[in-house]
Coordinates of C-alpha atoms and ligand atoms in Angstrom, one line a residue:
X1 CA 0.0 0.0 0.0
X2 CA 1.6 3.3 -0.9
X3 CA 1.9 5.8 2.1
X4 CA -1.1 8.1 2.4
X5 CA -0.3 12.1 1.7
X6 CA -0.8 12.9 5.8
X7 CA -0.2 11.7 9.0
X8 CA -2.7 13.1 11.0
X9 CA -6.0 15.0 9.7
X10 CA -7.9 17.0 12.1
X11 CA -11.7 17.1 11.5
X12 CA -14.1 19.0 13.2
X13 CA -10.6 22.0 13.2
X14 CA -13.6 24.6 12.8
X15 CA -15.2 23.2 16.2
X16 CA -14.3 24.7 19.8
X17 CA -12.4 21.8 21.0
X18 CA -11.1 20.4 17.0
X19 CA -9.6 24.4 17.1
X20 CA -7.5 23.9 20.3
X21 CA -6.3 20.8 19.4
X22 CA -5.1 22.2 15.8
X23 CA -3.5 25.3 17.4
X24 CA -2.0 22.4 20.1
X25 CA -0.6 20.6 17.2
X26 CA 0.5 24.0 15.8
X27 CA 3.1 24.3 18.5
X28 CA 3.7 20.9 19.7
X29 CA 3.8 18.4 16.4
X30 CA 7.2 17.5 15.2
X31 CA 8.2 19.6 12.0
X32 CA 8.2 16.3 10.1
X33 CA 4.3 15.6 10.8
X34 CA 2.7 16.1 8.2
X35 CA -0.8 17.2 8.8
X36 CA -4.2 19.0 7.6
X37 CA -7.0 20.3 8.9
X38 CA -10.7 18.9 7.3
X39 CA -14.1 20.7 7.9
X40 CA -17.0 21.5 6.1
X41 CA -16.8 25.1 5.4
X42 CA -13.8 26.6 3.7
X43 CA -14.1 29.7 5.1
X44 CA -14.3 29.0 8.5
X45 CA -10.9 26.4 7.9
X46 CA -8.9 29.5 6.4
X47 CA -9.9 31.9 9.3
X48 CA -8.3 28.8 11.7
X49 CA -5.2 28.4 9.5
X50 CA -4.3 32.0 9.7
X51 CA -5.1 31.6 13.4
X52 CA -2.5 28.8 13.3
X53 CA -0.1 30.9 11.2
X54 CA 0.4 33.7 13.8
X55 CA 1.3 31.2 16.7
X56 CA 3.6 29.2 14.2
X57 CA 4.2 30.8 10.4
X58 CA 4.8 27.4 9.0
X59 CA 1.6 26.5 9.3
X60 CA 0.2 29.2 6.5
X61 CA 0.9 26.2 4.5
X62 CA -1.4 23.8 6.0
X63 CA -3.5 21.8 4.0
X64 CA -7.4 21.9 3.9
X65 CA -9.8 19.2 2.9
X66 CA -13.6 19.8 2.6
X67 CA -15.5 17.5 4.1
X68 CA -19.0 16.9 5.5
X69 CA -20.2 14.0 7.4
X70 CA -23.6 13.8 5.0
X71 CA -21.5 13.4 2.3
X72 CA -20.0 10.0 2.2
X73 CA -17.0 10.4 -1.0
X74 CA -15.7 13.5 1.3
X75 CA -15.3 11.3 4.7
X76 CA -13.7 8.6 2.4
X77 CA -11.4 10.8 0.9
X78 CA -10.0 12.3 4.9
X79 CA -9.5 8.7 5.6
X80 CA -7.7 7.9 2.6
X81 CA -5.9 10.6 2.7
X82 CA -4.3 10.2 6.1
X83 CA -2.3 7.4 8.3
X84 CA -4.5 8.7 11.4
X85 CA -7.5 11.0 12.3
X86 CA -8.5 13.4 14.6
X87 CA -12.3 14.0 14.7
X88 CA -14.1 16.5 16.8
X89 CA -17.6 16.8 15.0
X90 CA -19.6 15.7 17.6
X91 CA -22.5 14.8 19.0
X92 CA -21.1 11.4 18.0
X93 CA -24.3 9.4 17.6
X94 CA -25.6 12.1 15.6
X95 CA -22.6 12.8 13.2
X96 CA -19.7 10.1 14.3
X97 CA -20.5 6.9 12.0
X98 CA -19.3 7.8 8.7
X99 CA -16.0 8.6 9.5
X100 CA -15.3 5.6 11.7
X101 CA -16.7 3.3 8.6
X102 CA -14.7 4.9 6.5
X103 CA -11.8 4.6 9.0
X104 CA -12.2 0.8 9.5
X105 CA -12.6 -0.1 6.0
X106 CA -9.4 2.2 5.1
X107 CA -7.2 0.9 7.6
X108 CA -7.0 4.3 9.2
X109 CA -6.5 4.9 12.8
X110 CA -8.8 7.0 14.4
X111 CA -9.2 8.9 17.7
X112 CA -12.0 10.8 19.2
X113 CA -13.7 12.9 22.2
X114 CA -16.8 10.4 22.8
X115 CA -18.6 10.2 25.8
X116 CA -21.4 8.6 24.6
X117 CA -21.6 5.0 25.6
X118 CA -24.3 4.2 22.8
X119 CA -21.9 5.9 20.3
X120 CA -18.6 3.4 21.3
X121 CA -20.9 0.2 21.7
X122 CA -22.6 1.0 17.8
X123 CA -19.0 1.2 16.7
X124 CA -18.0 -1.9 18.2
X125 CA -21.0 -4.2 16.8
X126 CA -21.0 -2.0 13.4
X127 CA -16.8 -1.8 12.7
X128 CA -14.7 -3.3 15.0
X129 CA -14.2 -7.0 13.0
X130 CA -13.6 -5.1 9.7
X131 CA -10.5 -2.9 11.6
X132 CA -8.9 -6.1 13.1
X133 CA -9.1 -7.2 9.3
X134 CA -7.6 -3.8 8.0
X135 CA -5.3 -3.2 10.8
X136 CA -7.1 0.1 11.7
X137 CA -7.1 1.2 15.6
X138 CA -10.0 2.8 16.5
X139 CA -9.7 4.8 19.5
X140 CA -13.3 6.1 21.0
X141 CA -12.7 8.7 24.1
X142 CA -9.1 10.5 24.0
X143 CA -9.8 13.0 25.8
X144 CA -11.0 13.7 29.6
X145 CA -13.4 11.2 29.1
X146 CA -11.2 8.7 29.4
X147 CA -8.0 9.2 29.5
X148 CA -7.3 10.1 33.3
X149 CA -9.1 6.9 34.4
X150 CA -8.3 4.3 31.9
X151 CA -4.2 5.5 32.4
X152 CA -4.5 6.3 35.9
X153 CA -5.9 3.0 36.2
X154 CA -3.4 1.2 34.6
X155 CA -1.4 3.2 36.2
X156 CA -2.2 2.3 39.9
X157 CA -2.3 -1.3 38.6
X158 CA 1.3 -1.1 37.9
X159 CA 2.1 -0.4 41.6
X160 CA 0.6 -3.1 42.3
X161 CA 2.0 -7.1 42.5
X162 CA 1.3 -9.0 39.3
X163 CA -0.9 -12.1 38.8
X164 CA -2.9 -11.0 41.9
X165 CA -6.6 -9.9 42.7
X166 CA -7.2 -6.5 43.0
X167 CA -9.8 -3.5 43.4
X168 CA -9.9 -0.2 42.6
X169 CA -12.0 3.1 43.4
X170 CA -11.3 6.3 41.5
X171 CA -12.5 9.9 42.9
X172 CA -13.0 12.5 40.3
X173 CA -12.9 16.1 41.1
X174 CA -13.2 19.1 38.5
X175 CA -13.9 22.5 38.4
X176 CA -14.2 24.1 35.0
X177 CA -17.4 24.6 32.7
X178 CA -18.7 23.3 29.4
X179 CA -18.6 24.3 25.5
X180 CA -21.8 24.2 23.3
X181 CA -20.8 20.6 21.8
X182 CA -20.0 18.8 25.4
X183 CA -23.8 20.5 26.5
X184 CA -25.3 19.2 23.1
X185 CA -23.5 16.0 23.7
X186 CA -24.8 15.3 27.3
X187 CA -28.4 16.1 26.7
X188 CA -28.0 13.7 23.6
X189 CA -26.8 11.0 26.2
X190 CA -29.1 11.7 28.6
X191 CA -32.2 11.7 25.2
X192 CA -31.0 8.4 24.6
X193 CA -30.6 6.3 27.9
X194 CA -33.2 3.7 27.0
X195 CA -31.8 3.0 23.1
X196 CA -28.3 3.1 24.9
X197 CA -28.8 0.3 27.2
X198 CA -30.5 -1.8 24.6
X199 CA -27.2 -1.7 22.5
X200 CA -25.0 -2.4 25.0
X201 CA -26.9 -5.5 26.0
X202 CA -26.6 -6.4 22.2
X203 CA -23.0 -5.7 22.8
X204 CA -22.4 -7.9 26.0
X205 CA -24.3 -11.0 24.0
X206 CA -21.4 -10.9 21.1
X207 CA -18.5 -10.0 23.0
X208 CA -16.0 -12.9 24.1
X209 CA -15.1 -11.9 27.9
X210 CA -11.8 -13.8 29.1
X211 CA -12.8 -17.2 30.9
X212 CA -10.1 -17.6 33.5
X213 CA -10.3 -13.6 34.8
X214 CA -12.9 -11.9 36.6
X215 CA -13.6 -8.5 35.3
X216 CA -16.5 -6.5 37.4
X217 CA -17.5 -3.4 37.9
X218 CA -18.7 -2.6 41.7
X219 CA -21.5 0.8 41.5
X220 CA -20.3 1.8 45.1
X221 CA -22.4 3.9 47.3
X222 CA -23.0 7.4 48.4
X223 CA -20.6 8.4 51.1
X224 CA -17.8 10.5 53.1
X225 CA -14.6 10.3 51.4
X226 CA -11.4 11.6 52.8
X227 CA -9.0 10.6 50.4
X228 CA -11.1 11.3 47.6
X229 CA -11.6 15.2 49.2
X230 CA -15.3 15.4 50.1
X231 CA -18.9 13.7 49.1
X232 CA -18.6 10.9 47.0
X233 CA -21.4 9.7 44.6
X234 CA -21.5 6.1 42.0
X235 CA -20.7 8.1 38.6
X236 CA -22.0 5.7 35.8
X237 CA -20.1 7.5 32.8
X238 CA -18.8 6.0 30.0
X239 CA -15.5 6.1 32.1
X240 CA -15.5 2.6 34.3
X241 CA -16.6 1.2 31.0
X242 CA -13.6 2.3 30.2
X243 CA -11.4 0.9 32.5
X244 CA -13.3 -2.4 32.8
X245 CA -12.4 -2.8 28.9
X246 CA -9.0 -2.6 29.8
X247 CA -8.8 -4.9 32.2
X248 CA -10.7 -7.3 30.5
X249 CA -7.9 -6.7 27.3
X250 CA -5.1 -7.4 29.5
X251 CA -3.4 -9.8 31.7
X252 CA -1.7 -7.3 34.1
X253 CA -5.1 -6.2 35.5
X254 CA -4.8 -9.8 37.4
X255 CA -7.0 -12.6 37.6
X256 CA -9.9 -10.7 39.5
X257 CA -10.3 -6.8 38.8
X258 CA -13.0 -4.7 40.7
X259 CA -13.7 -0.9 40.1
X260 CA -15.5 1.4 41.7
X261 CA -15.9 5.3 40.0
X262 CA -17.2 8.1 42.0
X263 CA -17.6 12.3 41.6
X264 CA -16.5 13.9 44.5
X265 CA -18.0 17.2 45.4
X266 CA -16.6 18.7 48.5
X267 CA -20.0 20.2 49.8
X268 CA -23.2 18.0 50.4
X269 CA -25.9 20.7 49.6
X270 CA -23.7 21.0 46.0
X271 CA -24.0 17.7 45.7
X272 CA -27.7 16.9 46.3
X273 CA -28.6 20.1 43.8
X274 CA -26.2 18.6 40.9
X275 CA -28.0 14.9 41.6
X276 CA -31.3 16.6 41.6
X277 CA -30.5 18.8 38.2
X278 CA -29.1 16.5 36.1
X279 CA -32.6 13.5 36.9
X280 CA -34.4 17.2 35.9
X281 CA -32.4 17.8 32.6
X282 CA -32.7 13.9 32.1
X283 CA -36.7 13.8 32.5
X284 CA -36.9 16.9 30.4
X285 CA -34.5 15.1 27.6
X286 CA -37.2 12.4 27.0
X287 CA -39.8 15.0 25.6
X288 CA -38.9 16.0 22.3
X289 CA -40.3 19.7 22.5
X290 CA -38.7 20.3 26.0
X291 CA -35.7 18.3 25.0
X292 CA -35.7 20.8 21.5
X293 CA -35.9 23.8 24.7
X294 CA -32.8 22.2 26.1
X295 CA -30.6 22.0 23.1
X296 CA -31.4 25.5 22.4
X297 CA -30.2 27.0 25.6
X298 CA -27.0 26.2 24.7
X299 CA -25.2 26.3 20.7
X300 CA -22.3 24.5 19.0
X301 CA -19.2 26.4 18.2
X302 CA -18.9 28.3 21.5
X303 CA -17.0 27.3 24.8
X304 CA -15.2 28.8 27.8
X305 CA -13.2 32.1 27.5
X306 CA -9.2 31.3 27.7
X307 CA -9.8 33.6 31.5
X308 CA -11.7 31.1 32.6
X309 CA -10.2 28.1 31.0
X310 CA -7.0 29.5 33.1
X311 CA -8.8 28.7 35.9
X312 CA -10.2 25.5 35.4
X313 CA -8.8 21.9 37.1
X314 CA -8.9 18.3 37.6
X315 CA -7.4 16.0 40.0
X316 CA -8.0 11.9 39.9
X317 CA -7.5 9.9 43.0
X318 CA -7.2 6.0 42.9
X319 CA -6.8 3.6 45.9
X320 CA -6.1 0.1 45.0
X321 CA -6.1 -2.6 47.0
X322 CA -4.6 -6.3 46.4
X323 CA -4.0 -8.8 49.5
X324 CA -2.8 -6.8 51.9
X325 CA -1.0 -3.9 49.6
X326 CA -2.6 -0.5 49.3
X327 CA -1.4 2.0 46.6
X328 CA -2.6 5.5 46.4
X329 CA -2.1 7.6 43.2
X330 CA -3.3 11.1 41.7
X331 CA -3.6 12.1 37.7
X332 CA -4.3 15.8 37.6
X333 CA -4.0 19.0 35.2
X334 CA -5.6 22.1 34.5
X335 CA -8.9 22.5 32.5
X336 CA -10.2 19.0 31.7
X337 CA -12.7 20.0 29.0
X338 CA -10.6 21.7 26.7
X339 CA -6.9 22.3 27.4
X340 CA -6.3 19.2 28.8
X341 CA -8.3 17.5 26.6
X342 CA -7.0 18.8 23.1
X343 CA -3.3 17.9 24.8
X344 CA -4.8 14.4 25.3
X345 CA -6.4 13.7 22.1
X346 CA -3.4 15.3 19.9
X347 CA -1.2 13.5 21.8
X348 CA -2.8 10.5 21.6
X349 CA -2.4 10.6 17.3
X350 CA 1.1 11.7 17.8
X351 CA 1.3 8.7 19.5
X352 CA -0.7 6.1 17.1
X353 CA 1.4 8.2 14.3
X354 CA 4.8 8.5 15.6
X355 CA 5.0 5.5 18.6
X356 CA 6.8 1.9 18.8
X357 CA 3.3 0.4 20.2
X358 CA 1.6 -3.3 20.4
X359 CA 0.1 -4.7 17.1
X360 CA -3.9 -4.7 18.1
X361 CA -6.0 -3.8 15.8
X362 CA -10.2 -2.9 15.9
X363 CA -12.0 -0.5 18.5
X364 CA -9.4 -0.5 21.4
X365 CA -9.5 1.2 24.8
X366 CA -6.6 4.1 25.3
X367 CA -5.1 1.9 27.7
X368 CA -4.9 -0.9 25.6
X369 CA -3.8 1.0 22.1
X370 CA -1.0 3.2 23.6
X371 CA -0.5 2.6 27.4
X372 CA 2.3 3.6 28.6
X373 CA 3.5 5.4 25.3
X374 CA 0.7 7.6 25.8
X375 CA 1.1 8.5 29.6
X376 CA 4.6 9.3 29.0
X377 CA 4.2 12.0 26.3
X378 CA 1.3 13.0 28.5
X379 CA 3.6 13.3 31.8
X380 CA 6.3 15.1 28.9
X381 CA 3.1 17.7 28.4
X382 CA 2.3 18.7 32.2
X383 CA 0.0 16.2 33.3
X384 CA 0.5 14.8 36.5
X385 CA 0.6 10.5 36.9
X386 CA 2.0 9.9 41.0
X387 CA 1.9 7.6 43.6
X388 CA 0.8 9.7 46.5
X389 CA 1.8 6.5 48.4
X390 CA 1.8 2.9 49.4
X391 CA 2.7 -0.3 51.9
Ligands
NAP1 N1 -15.6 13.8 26.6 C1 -14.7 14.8 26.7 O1 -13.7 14.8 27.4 C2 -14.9 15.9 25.7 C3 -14.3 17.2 25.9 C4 -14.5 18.2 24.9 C5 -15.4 17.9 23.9 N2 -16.0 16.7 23.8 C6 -16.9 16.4 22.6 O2 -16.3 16.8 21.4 C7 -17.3 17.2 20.5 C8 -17.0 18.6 20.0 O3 -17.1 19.5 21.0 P1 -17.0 21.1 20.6 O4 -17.3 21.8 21.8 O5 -15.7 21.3 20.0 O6 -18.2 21.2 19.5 P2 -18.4 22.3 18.4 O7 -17.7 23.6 18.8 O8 -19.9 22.4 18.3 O9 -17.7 21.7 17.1 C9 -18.4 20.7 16.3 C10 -17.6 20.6 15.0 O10 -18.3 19.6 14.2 C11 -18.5 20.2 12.9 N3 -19.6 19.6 12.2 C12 -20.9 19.7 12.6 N4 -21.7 19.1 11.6 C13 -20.8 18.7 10.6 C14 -21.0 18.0 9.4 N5 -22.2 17.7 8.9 N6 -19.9 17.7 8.7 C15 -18.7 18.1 9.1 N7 -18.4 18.7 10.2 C16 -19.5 19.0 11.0 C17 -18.6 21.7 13.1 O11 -18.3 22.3 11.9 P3 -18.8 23.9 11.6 O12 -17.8 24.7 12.3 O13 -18.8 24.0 10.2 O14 -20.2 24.0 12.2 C18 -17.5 21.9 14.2 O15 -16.2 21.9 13.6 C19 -18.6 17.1 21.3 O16 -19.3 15.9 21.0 C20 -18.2 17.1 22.7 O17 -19.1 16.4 23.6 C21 -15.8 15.7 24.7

């Protein structure tokens, strides 16, 4: 096969979060990637290459394809074109399929910001036998959903003595706000709960599990935390799905893995009003004129200010348990939606473009595509991966 004119295409560049990640590429790529930016308005990709051009002039000369997602040649031709791709045109469910079709009948590695459970599980049953047979690596949820757990997981793992049973709770804690295509994405999620779980159960019937290791996820309860920093509550995102992937994929997770995932909120009245406002949002999201209301409130294209991005935080706790060792260990950075996140998911096809990683092939958890690799250049980029400590 002759070698495709790009390494990495970002699409979605016109997009809050695709722009960030472009203008992270801008400064960060090695001068011998070669890259492009794809989108479905021309003008809108020139205005982000000039963008691009004043943080790094090289980049005036930036390539642009035209694509749309409703226009199947153009989303062949990006994958085609390109060893891997970026995509940012999200809500998934409602625009992501093409391009990961395209992707896995290509041979094209592909990463993404899903957080949509429905989305990854469609993927799976839809195009993840035709990737192992094309060698493509499809990569759902490179950014704060899910890299901190899945690597911070694997990480805490890693403390830990091999071939042994082991558990794990994670504590999230964030403070930052949203952009128009995370709040369109979540009321999507939250539209969708019924069609979502009828998927995965279609999922769960196909998928070989390994026989001779235990792989479970534990919901936890409600309760005091005071390692994880304040209230803790069972936070069924697409995240433990994450990590319970990975452990099922490989060996080192030992031959009985538990996890537990929990938000932390440090105040209990905060708490109660968040529980209380997202059942609202979700009962709301099941009537399509209220859930038209909803999506309205809030538009595509628009996010954070950089003042307030400044500001913004995570920080991940794990405590794992196996026998009588305990290991404690924190992943943290600055604004999870967006800085952090466009670091993670560039990084993450620097890494599928650039790294010495495992052959796998087909829809493939973070942890299980790049590992290590990937927590390296993301340790390299400021974000923090340490055992607080252990006995
Ligand atoms: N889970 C996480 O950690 C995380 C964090 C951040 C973002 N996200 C997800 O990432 C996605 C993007 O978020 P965002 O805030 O960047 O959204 P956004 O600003 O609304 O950007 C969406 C992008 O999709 C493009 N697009 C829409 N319809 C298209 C079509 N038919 N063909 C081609 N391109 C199309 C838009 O192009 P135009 O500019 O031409 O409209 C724009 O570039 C969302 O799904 C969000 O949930 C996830």
């Amino acid at each position: 096969m002759t070698d495709p004119p790009y390494d990495i295409v970002v699409f979605g560049a016109t997009g809050f979060t695709g722009a960030l990640t472009a203008e992270y590429l801008a400064a960060h790529a090695p001068q011998s990637t070669r890259w492009a930016l794809a989108g479905r308005n021309q003008g809108k990709l020139e205005d982000v290459r000039r963008r691009l051009a004043a943080l790094n002039p090289a980049c005036a000369e930036v390539p642009l394809l035209r694509a749309d997602v409703t226009d199947t040649d153009s989303v062949r031709n990006v994958a085609e074109a390109t060893r891997v791709v970026i995509t940012t045109v999200g809500p998934y469910i409602r625009h992501g399929e093409p391009l990961v079709r395209a992707c896995a009948s290509a041979g094209t590695d592909y990463v993404d910001l899903t957080g949509e459970p429905e989305f990854v599980d469609r993927m799976w049953l839809g195009y993840h036998e035709q990737a192992i047979e094309t060698g493509a690596r499809i990569v759902h949820s490179c950014g704060f959903d899910s890299i901190p757990y899945d690597l911070g997981a694997l990480f805490t793992v890693q403390q830990l003595p091999e071939g042994a049973p082991m558990a794990l709770d994670g504590f999230v804690r964030v403070g930052g706000s949203v952009s128009g295509g995370t709040y369109q994405s979540t009321i999507e999620i939250l539209a969708r709960l019924r069609q979502s779980a009828s998927v995965a159960r279609e999922r769960r019937g196909r998928e070989t599990r390994p026989s001779d290791r235990r792989v479970k996820g534990m919901p936890g309860t409600p309760h005091h935390d005071e390692f994880g920093g304040g209230w803790a509550v069972p936070f069924p995102t697409i995240d433990p799905q994450t990590v319970l992937r990975s452990a099922r994929a490989l060996e080192r997770y030992g031959p009985e893995f538990t996890y537990s995932h929990y938000l932390v909120v440090k105040r209990l009245p905060v708490l109660i009003g968040m529980v209380g406002g997202v059942a609202g949002v979700a009962a709301l999201a099941q009537i399509p004129p209220t859930r038209k209301l909803l999506l309205d409130l809030k538009t595509s294209g628009s996010g954070p200010s950089p003042e307030e991005r400044q500001k913004a935080w995570f920080r991940v706790r794990f405590a794992g348990r196996s026998g009588d060792r305990q290991v404690r260990t924190e992943v943290s950075g600055g604004d999870p939606g967006y800085g952090e996140t466009s670091k993670m998911l560039a990084e993450s096809a620097l890494c599928l473009a650039h790294d010495d990683l495992p052959e796998r092939a087909g829809q493939l958890t973070p942890a299980v595509a790049m590992g290590d690799a990937l927590r390296r250049r993301l340790e390299g980029a400021g974000i923090g991966f340490e055992v607080l400590d252990g006995e």
